[in-house]
């Protein structure tokens, strides 16, 4: 007997949620093993940044292309291909024994991960198009994504101690096989009949702009702002972004349909996408260093402490669903961003209790923001352009993430450097002092005495202040963009209803 549509939809939701779990685990478990990878592969602080940035930049490179290809050739087909690629590239990361090989493998893994997350959102949006079923599906997606994000640090820390750091990547291989089988059986195929062209010029120009800006931020301070490579990166990024804007304005079939920015819920939610990744997720890369090097925790204890930061992202989405029903995304998303910023302002206050309280507040804010953002961006665009809408949403997230991983690393080092200049007056060798700051930022304090600990604390305080200000600025931008009144058009009403039902 053929399975009922309800049964197939339930299995499809499980399959897509498993894909979300894989992506969430890959974001949050890897930072927990970075200190181990730094020591074993001798990557240094900059190398550790690039292990993360290679993934996020690669995700950004393929996001819009994946959305367009999914709309054109089929969301299920692209989802299946991306899961296969994610499993293979995860295996390559796990087998890497050299920093450069790992970074290259992470780039390929990021490309497949970016395609996978775009296709899963687009497939979910088509499989569950309206009503309570859509709300439940997006709520489940947000919760399972939160499970991956929330327990990733603890899983990564446990793997680093009891197994081997490579299993952070290898664990994705069997998960990919199970996910692949479930998607093949249950997910409906869908496509946009009007999506016929791939905007290659837009993809290349945007990807080069993000890469150039990230290179400028990460390498500029150490190479010097007048170094030819740094100047090329800066001017190249500017030129590529200008080219991207020109291409998208004049292309007959742009990957960025700028008309969607006139939809207030879409644009307001997009500030939510950027706000989450302006502060919360990039700080995840550095928080294990704080727990281990400032507070002196072991790897496993640090992973457990990180639950204060990530666990609220798992338990808050059901509450966010109820709040969205009552107050709509235009209130919940800015409030979530405000709470993230509040957490960052509380973190540097005196004592461990303040740090953990700030972590919990930031996690609550993310839990309030994440699923309303995803459902509002996809729900406010036409169903046929779900791939494009989710592509813009994830592009905003990952571009902001890649840039702010670099910016937070820059501020961390500059804060340390400022303290060292005060603590070691008359230090003549600026290059050696910066090398020392880089070593301290990586958590290597034992060779530099007591000032190293206080310098690292100051660097983290600079980063926390930056994260709080950024989240609050974007909360204000989101609030103003949404406007004070619900939108009246049919497409916007559907968005408000879907989001209000809790996705």
Coordinates of C-alpha atoms in Angstrom, one line a residue:
X1 CA 0.0 0.0 0.0
X2 CA 1.3 3.4 -1.0
X3 CA 2.2 5.7 1.9
X4 CA -0.1 8.6 2.6
X5 CA 0.9 12.1 1.8
X6 CA 0.9 12.9 5.6
X7 CA 3.3 10.1 6.2
X8 CA 5.6 11.1 3.4
X9 CA 5.6 14.7 4.6
X10 CA 6.5 13.6 8.1
X11 CA 9.5 11.6 6.7
X12 CA 10.4 14.6 4.5
X13 CA 10.5 16.8 7.5
X14 CA 12.7 14.3 9.4
X15 CA 15.0 14.1 6.4
X16 CA 15.3 17.9 6.0
X17 CA 15.8 18.3 9.7
X18 CA 18.7 15.8 9.6
X19 CA 20.3 17.9 6.9
X20 CA 19.9 20.9 9.2
X21 CA 21.4 18.9 12.1
X22 CA 24.5 18.2 10.0
X23 CA 24.9 21.8 9.0
X24 CA 24.4 23.0 12.6
X25 CA 26.9 20.5 14.0
X26 CA 29.5 21.5 11.4
X27 CA 29.2 25.2 12.4
X28 CA 29.4 24.8 16.2
X29 CA 31.5 21.7 16.8
X30 CA 34.5 22.7 14.8
X31 CA 35.4 25.8 17.0
X32 CA 35.7 23.5 20.0
X33 CA 38.6 21.5 18.4
X34 CA 40.4 24.5 16.9
X35 CA 42.8 24.9 19.8
X36 CA 43.7 21.2 19.3
X37 CA 44.1 21.6 15.6
X38 CA 46.3 24.7 16.1
X39 CA 48.7 22.7 18.2
X40 CA 48.7 19.5 16.2
X41 CA 48.8 21.1 12.7
X42 CA 50.7 24.2 13.7
X43 CA 48.2 26.5 12.0
X44 CA 48.7 29.6 14.2
X45 CA 45.9 32.0 15.0
X46 CA 45.5 33.2 11.4
X47 CA 45.3 29.6 10.2
X48 CA 42.6 28.7 12.6
X49 CA 40.6 31.7 11.4
X50 CA 41.0 30.5 7.8
X51 CA 39.8 27.0 8.8
X52 CA 36.5 28.7 9.7
X53 CA 36.5 31.4 7.0
X54 CA 37.2 28.9 4.2
X55 CA 34.0 27.2 5.1
X56 CA 31.9 30.4 5.4
X57 CA 33.3 32.1 2.3
X58 CA 32.7 28.9 0.3
X59 CA 29.2 28.7 1.6
X60 CA 28.6 32.3 0.4
X61 CA 30.2 31.5 -3.0
X62 CA 27.5 29.0 -3.9
X63 CA 24.4 30.2 -2.0
X64 CA 22.8 32.2 -4.8
X65 CA 23.9 29.8 -7.5
X66 CA 22.5 26.9 -5.5
X67 CA 19.2 28.7 -5.1
X68 CA 19.0 29.5 -8.8
X69 CA 20.0 25.9 -9.8
X70 CA 17.5 24.5 -7.4
X71 CA 14.7 26.7 -8.8
X72 CA 15.7 25.6 -12.3
X73 CA 16.6 22.0 -12.1
X74 CA 14.7 20.8 -9.0
X75 CA 15.1 21.4 -5.3
X76 CA 15.1 17.7 -4.4
X77 CA 17.7 16.9 -7.1
X78 CA 20.1 19.6 -5.9
X79 CA 19.5 18.7 -2.2
X80 CA 20.5 15.1 -3.0
X81 CA 23.6 16.2 -4.8
X82 CA 24.6 18.6 -2.0
X83 CA 24.2 15.9 0.7
X84 CA 26.4 13.5 -1.3
X85 CA 29.1 16.2 -1.8
X86 CA 28.9 17.2 1.9
X87 CA 29.5 13.6 3.0
X88 CA 32.5 13.2 0.6
X89 CA 34.1 16.5 1.5
X90 CA 33.6 15.8 5.3
X91 CA 35.6 12.6 4.7
X92 CA 38.3 14.6 3.0
X93 CA 38.5 17.0 6.0
X94 CA 38.7 14.0 8.4
X95 CA 41.6 12.5 6.4
X96 CA 43.6 15.8 6.2
X97 CA 46.9 15.8 8.1
X98 CA 48.2 19.2 6.8
X99 CA 46.8 22.7 7.6
X100 CA 46.6 23.7 3.9
X101 CA 44.9 20.5 2.9
X102 CA 42.4 21.0 5.7
X103 CA 41.7 24.5 4.7
X104 CA 41.2 23.5 1.0
X105 CA 38.9 20.6 2.1
X106 CA 36.9 23.0 4.3
X107 CA 36.4 25.2 1.3
X108 CA 34.9 22.3 -0.6
X109 CA 32.9 21.2 2.4
X110 CA 31.6 24.8 2.7
X111 CA 30.5 24.8 -1.0
X112 CA 28.5 21.6 -0.5
X113 CA 27.2 22.8 2.9
X114 CA 26.0 26.1 1.4
X115 CA 24.2 24.3 -1.3
X116 CA 22.7 21.9 1.2
X117 CA 21.3 24.5 3.5
X118 CA 19.8 26.6 0.6
X119 CA 18.1 23.5 -0.9
X120 CA 16.7 22.2 2.4
X121 CA 15.0 25.6 3.2
X122 CA 13.6 25.8 -0.4
X123 CA 12.4 22.1 -0.3
X124 CA 10.8 22.6 3.1
X125 CA 9.1 25.8 1.9
X126 CA 7.6 23.9 -1.0
X127 CA 6.7 20.7 0.9
X128 CA 4.8 22.7 3.5
X129 CA 3.4 25.8 1.8
X130 CA 0.9 27.2 4.3
X131 CA -1.1 26.8 7.5
X132 CA -0.3 25.0 10.7
X133 CA 1.7 22.3 8.8
X134 CA 4.2 24.9 7.5
X135 CA 4.5 26.4 11.0
X136 CA 5.2 23.0 12.6
X137 CA 7.7 22.1 9.9
X138 CA 9.7 25.3 10.2
X139 CA 9.5 25.1 14.0
X140 CA 10.9 21.6 13.9
X141 CA 13.6 22.7 11.5
X142 CA 14.6 25.5 13.8
X143 CA 14.7 23.2 16.9
X144 CA 16.8 20.5 15.2
X145 CA 19.1 23.1 13.8
X146 CA 19.3 24.4 17.3
X147 CA 20.2 20.9 18.6
X148 CA 23.1 20.8 16.2
X149 CA 24.2 24.3 17.2
X150 CA 23.5 23.8 20.9
X151 CA 25.2 20.5 21.5
X152 CA 27.9 20.9 18.8
X153 CA 30.5 22.5 21.2
X154 CA 30.0 19.7 23.8
X155 CA 30.2 17.0 21.1
X156 CA 33.3 18.6 19.6
X157 CA 35.0 18.9 23.0
X158 CA 34.2 15.3 23.8
X159 CA 35.6 14.1 20.5
X160 CA 38.8 16.1 21.0
X161 CA 39.4 14.4 24.4
X162 CA 38.1 10.8 23.9
X163 CA 38.5 10.2 20.2
X164 CA 40.4 12.3 17.7
X165 CA 39.7 15.8 16.3
X166 CA 39.1 14.3 12.9
X167 CA 35.9 12.7 14.0
X168 CA 34.3 16.1 14.2
X169 CA 34.3 15.7 10.4
X170 CA 34.0 12.0 10.0
X171 CA 30.8 11.7 12.0
X172 CA 29.1 13.5 9.1
X173 CA 29.7 10.6 6.7
X174 CA 27.1 8.1 8.2
X175 CA 24.7 11.0 8.8
X176 CA 24.9 11.9 5.1
X177 CA 24.1 8.3 4.1
X178 CA 21.0 8.2 6.3
X179 CA 19.8 11.7 5.2
X180 CA 20.3 10.8 1.5
X181 CA 18.1 7.7 1.8
X182 CA 15.3 9.6 3.5
X183 CA 15.3 12.5 1.1
X184 CA 15.2 10.2 -1.9
X185 CA 12.1 8.5 -0.6
X186 CA 10.1 11.3 0.8
X187 CA 10.8 14.8 -0.5
X188 CA 8.7 16.1 -3.4
X189 CA 10.4 17.5 -6.5
X190 CA 9.7 21.1 -7.3
X191 CA 11.1 23.9 -9.5
X192 CA 10.5 27.4 -10.8
X193 CA 9.5 27.1 -14.5
X194 CA 10.7 30.7 -15.1
X195 CA 14.2 30.0 -13.7
X196 CA 16.3 29.4 -16.8
X197 CA 19.5 31.4 -16.4
X198 CA 22.5 31.3 -14.0
X199 CA 23.9 34.7 -13.1
X200 CA 27.5 33.7 -13.2
X201 CA 28.8 37.3 -13.3
X202 CA 26.9 38.1 -10.1
X203 CA 28.1 35.0 -8.3
X204 CA 31.8 35.6 -9.2
X205 CA 31.7 39.3 -8.4
X206 CA 30.1 38.9 -5.0
X207 CA 32.3 36.0 -4.0
X208 CA 35.5 37.9 -4.9
X209 CA 34.2 41.0 -3.0
X210 CA 33.7 39.0 0.2
X211 CA 37.0 37.2 -0.2
X212 CA 38.9 40.4 -0.8
X213 CA 37.4 42.1 2.2
X214 CA 38.0 39.1 4.5
X215 CA 41.7 39.0 3.3
X216 CA 42.1 42.7 3.9
X217 CA 40.8 42.4 7.5
X218 CA 42.7 39.3 8.4
X219 CA 46.0 39.9 6.7
X220 CA 46.2 43.7 6.6
X221 CA 47.4 44.3 10.2
X222 CA 50.2 41.8 10.0
X223 CA 51.4 42.5 6.4
X224 CA 50.8 46.3 6.8
X225 CA 48.1 48.4 5.2
X226 CA 50.5 49.6 2.5
X227 CA 51.5 46.1 1.4
X228 CA 50.7 45.5 -2.3
X229 CA 48.6 42.4 -1.6
X230 CA 46.6 44.2 1.0
X231 CA 45.9 47.1 -1.3
X232 CA 45.0 44.8 -4.1
X233 CA 42.5 43.0 -1.8
X234 CA 40.9 46.2 -0.7
X235 CA 40.5 47.9 -4.1
X236 CA 39.6 44.5 -5.7
X237 CA 36.8 44.0 -3.1
X238 CA 35.5 47.5 -3.7
X239 CA 35.6 47.1 -7.5
X240 CA 34.0 43.6 -7.4
X241 CA 31.2 44.9 -5.2
X242 CA 30.5 47.8 -7.5
X243 CA 30.5 45.3 -10.4
X244 CA 28.1 43.1 -8.5
X245 CA 25.6 46.0 -8.1
X246 CA 25.9 46.9 -11.7
X247 CA 25.4 43.3 -12.9
X248 CA 22.4 42.7 -10.7
X249 CA 20.8 46.0 -11.8
X250 CA 21.2 45.2 -15.5
X251 CA 21.0 41.4 -15.7
X252 CA 17.9 40.1 -17.3
X253 CA 17.7 37.3 -14.7
X254 CA 19.6 38.5 -11.6
X255 CA 20.3 36.1 -8.7
X256 CA 19.5 39.0 -6.4
X257 CA 16.0 40.3 -7.3
X258 CA 16.2 43.7 -5.7
X259 CA 12.5 44.1 -5.9
X260 CA 12.1 41.9 -2.8
X261 CA 13.8 44.5 -0.8
X262 CA 10.7 46.7 -1.2
X263 CA 8.8 44.1 0.9
X264 CA 9.1 45.4 4.4
X265 CA 8.9 41.9 6.2
X266 CA 11.6 40.5 3.9
X267 CA 14.0 43.4 4.5
X268 CA 13.2 43.6 8.2
X269 CA 13.9 39.9 8.6
X270 CA 17.1 40.3 6.5
X271 CA 18.5 42.6 9.2
X272 CA 17.7 39.8 11.6
X273 CA 19.8 37.4 9.5
X274 CA 22.7 39.8 9.6
X275 CA 22.3 40.6 13.3
X276 CA 22.6 37.0 14.4
X277 CA 25.8 36.6 12.5
X278 CA 27.2 40.0 13.4
X279 CA 27.8 38.9 16.9
X280 CA 26.5 35.6 18.1
X281 CA 28.0 33.1 15.7
X282 CA 31.4 34.7 15.0
X283 CA 32.0 34.9 18.7
X284 CA 31.5 31.2 18.9
X285 CA 34.9 30.8 17.2
X286 CA 36.6 32.7 20.0
X287 CA 34.7 31.7 23.1
X288 CA 36.5 28.4 23.6
X289 CA 39.7 30.3 23.9
X290 CA 38.2 32.5 26.6
X291 CA 37.0 29.5 28.6
X292 CA 40.3 27.6 28.3
X293 CA 42.9 30.4 28.4
X294 CA 41.3 33.1 30.6
X295 CA 39.3 30.9 32.9
X296 CA 41.6 27.9 32.8
X297 CA 39.0 25.3 31.9
X298 CA 39.8 22.0 30.3
X299 CA 38.5 21.0 26.9
X300 CA 35.4 19.1 28.1
X301 CA 34.6 21.7 30.8
X302 CA 34.8 24.4 28.2
X303 CA 32.4 22.4 26.0
X304 CA 29.9 22.1 28.9
X305 CA 30.3 25.8 29.7
X306 CA 29.5 26.7 26.0
X307 CA 26.1 25.1 26.6
X308 CA 25.1 28.3 28.4
X309 CA 25.7 30.1 25.1
X310 CA 24.1 27.6 22.7
X311 CA 21.5 25.6 24.7
X312 CA 18.9 28.4 24.7
X313 CA 18.9 28.3 20.9
X314 CA 17.3 24.8 21.4
X315 CA 14.7 25.5 24.1
X316 CA 13.6 29.0 23.1
X317 CA 12.1 28.5 19.6
X318 CA 8.8 27.1 20.9
X319 CA 8.4 30.2 23.0
X320 CA 9.4 32.3 20.0
X321 CA 6.6 30.6 18.1
X322 CA 4.0 31.7 20.7
X323 CA 5.4 35.2 20.8
X324 CA 5.3 35.5 17.0
X325 CA 1.7 34.4 16.9
X326 CA 0.8 37.2 19.3
X327 CA 3.2 40.0 18.3
X328 CA 4.3 39.2 14.7
X329 CA 7.8 39.0 13.4
X330 CA 8.1 42.9 13.3
X331 CA 8.2 42.8 17.1
X332 CA 9.9 39.5 17.9
X333 CA 12.9 39.7 15.5
X334 CA 14.1 43.2 16.7
X335 CA 13.5 42.1 20.3
X336 CA 15.6 39.0 19.7
X337 CA 18.5 41.1 18.3
X338 CA 18.2 43.5 21.3
X339 CA 18.5 40.5 23.7
X340 CA 21.6 39.2 21.9
X341 CA 23.2 42.7 22.2
X342 CA 22.2 42.9 25.9
X343 CA 23.9 39.6 26.5
X344 CA 27.1 40.9 25.0
X345 CA 27.0 44.0 27.2
X346 CA 26.5 41.8 30.3
X347 CA 29.4 39.4 29.5
X348 CA 32.4 41.6 30.4
X349 CA 30.9 42.6 33.7
X350 CA 32.8 41.3 36.7
X351 CA 32.9 37.6 37.4
X352 CA 32.0 34.2 35.9
X353 CA 28.3 34.7 36.8
X354 CA 28.1 37.8 34.6
X355 CA 29.8 35.9 31.7
X356 CA 27.4 33.0 31.9
X357 CA 24.4 35.3 32.3
X358 CA 25.4 37.2 29.2
X359 CA 25.9 33.9 27.3
X360 CA 22.4 32.8 28.3
X361 CA 20.9 36.1 27.3
X362 CA 22.6 36.0 23.9
X363 CA 21.4 32.5 23.3
X364 CA 17.8 33.4 24.2
X365 CA 18.0 36.3 21.7
X366 CA 19.2 33.9 19.0
X367 CA 16.5 31.4 19.8
X368 CA 13.9 34.2 19.5
X369 CA 15.3 35.4 16.1
X370 CA 16.3 32.4 14.0
X371 CA 13.2 30.6 12.9
X372 CA 11.0 33.8 12.5
X373 CA 13.7 35.1 10.2
X374 CA 13.8 32.0 8.1
X375 CA 10.1 31.7 7.7
X376 CA 9.6 35.5 7.1
X377 CA 12.2 35.7 4.3
X378 CA 10.8 32.6 2.4
X379 CA 7.2 33.4 3.2
X380 CA 7.3 37.0 2.0
X381 CA 8.6 36.0 -1.5
X382 CA 6.6 34.2 -4.2
X383 CA 6.6 30.4 -3.6
X384 CA 8.2 29.9 -7.0
X385 CA 11.2 32.0 -5.9
X386 CA 11.8 30.2 -2.6
X387 CA 15.3 29.2 -3.7
X388 CA 16.2 32.8 -4.5
X389 CA 14.7 34.1 -1.2
X390 CA 16.4 31.5 0.9
X391 CA 19.6 32.3 -1.0
X392 CA 19.5 36.0 -0.2
X393 CA 18.7 35.1 3.5
X394 CA 21.6 32.7 3.8
X395 CA 23.9 35.0 1.8
X396 CA 23.2 37.8 4.3
X397 CA 24.0 35.4 7.2
X398 CA 27.2 33.9 5.9
X399 CA 28.7 37.0 4.3
X400 CA 28.1 38.8 7.7
X401 CA 29.6 35.7 9.5
X402 CA 32.7 35.5 7.3
X403 CA 33.4 39.3 7.7
X404 CA 32.8 39.3 11.4
X405 CA 35.0 36.3 12.1
X406 CA 37.7 38.4 10.6
X407 CA 36.7 41.6 12.3
X408 CA 36.4 40.0 15.8
X409 CA 39.8 38.4 15.3
X410 CA 41.2 41.8 14.3
X411 CA 39.7 43.5 17.4
X412 CA 40.9 40.7 19.7
X413 CA 44.5 41.2 18.6
X414 CA 44.3 45.0 18.6
X415 CA 42.9 44.9 22.2
X416 CA 45.7 42.6 23.3
X417 CA 48.2 44.8 21.5
X418 CA 47.0 48.0 23.1
X419 CA 47.4 46.4 26.5
X420 CA 50.9 45.1 25.8
X421 CA 52.0 48.6 24.6
X422 CA 50.9 50.0 28.0
X423 CA 52.4 47.1 30.0
X424 CA 55.7 47.1 28.1
X425 CA 56.6 50.7 27.6
X426 CA 59.3 51.5 25.1
X427 CA 58.9 48.2 23.2
X428 CA 60.8 48.9 20.0
X429 CA 60.0 46.0 17.8
X430 CA 56.4 46.5 16.7
X431 CA 56.5 43.3 14.6
X432 CA 57.6 41.2 17.5
X433 CA 54.9 42.7 19.7
X434 CA 52.3 41.9 17.2
X435 CA 53.6 38.3 16.9
X436 CA 53.2 38.1 20.7
X437 CA 49.7 39.4 20.5
X438 CA 48.9 36.8 17.9
X439 CA 50.2 34.0 20.2
X440 CA 48.2 35.3 23.1
X441 CA 45.1 35.5 21.0
X442 CA 45.6 31.8 20.1
X443 CA 45.6 31.0 23.8
X444 CA 49.4 30.6 24.3
X445 CA 49.9 32.5 27.5
X446 CA 52.5 30.4 29.4
X447 CA 55.5 32.0 27.7
X448 CA 54.5 35.6 28.3
X449 CA 53.9 35.9 32.0
X450 CA 51.1 37.7 33.9
X451 CA 50.4 40.5 31.5
X452 CA 49.3 38.0 28.8
X453 CA 46.2 37.0 30.8
X454 CA 45.1 40.6 31.4
X455 CA 45.9 41.5 27.7
X456 CA 43.7 38.6 26.5
X457 CA 40.9 39.8 28.9
X458 CA 41.0 43.3 27.4
X459 CA 41.0 41.9 23.9
X460 CA 37.8 39.9 24.6
X461 CA 36.2 42.9 26.2
X462 CA 36.7 44.9 23.0
X463 CA 35.1 42.1 21.0
X464 CA 32.1 41.8 23.4
X465 CA 31.5 45.6 23.2
X466 CA 31.7 45.4 19.4
X467 CA 29.2 42.5 19.3
X468 CA 26.7 44.3 21.6
X469 CA 26.8 47.6 19.6
X470 CA 26.4 45.8 16.3
X471 CA 23.4 43.7 17.5
X472 CA 21.6 46.8 18.8
X473 CA 22.2 48.8 15.7
X474 CA 20.8 46.0 13.5
X475 CA 17.9 45.6 16.0
X476 CA 17.0 49.3 15.5
X477 CA 17.3 48.9 11.7
X478 CA 15.1 45.9 11.7
X479 CA 12.4 47.6 13.8
X480 CA 12.4 50.7 11.6
X481 CA 12.3 48.6 8.4
X482 CA 9.4 46.4 9.5
X483 CA 7.4 49.5 10.3
X484 CA 4.8 50.0 13.1
X485 CA 1.8 48.5 11.2
X486 CA 1.2 45.1 9.6
X487 CA 1.5 45.0 5.8
X488 CA -1.8 44.8 3.8
X489 CA -0.9 43.2 0.5
X490 CA -1.7 39.5 -0.1
X491 CA 1.8 38.3 -0.3
X492 CA 2.8 40.1 2.8
X493 CA -0.3 38.9 4.6
X494 CA 0.7 35.3 3.8
X495 CA 4.2 36.1 5.2
X496 CA 2.8 37.5 8.4
X497 CA 0.4 34.6 8.9
X498 CA 3.1 32.0 8.3
X499 CA 5.6 33.7 10.5
X500 CA 3.0 34.5 13.1
X501 CA 2.2 30.8 13.3
X502 CA 5.6 30.2 14.7
X503 CA 8.2 29.3 12.0

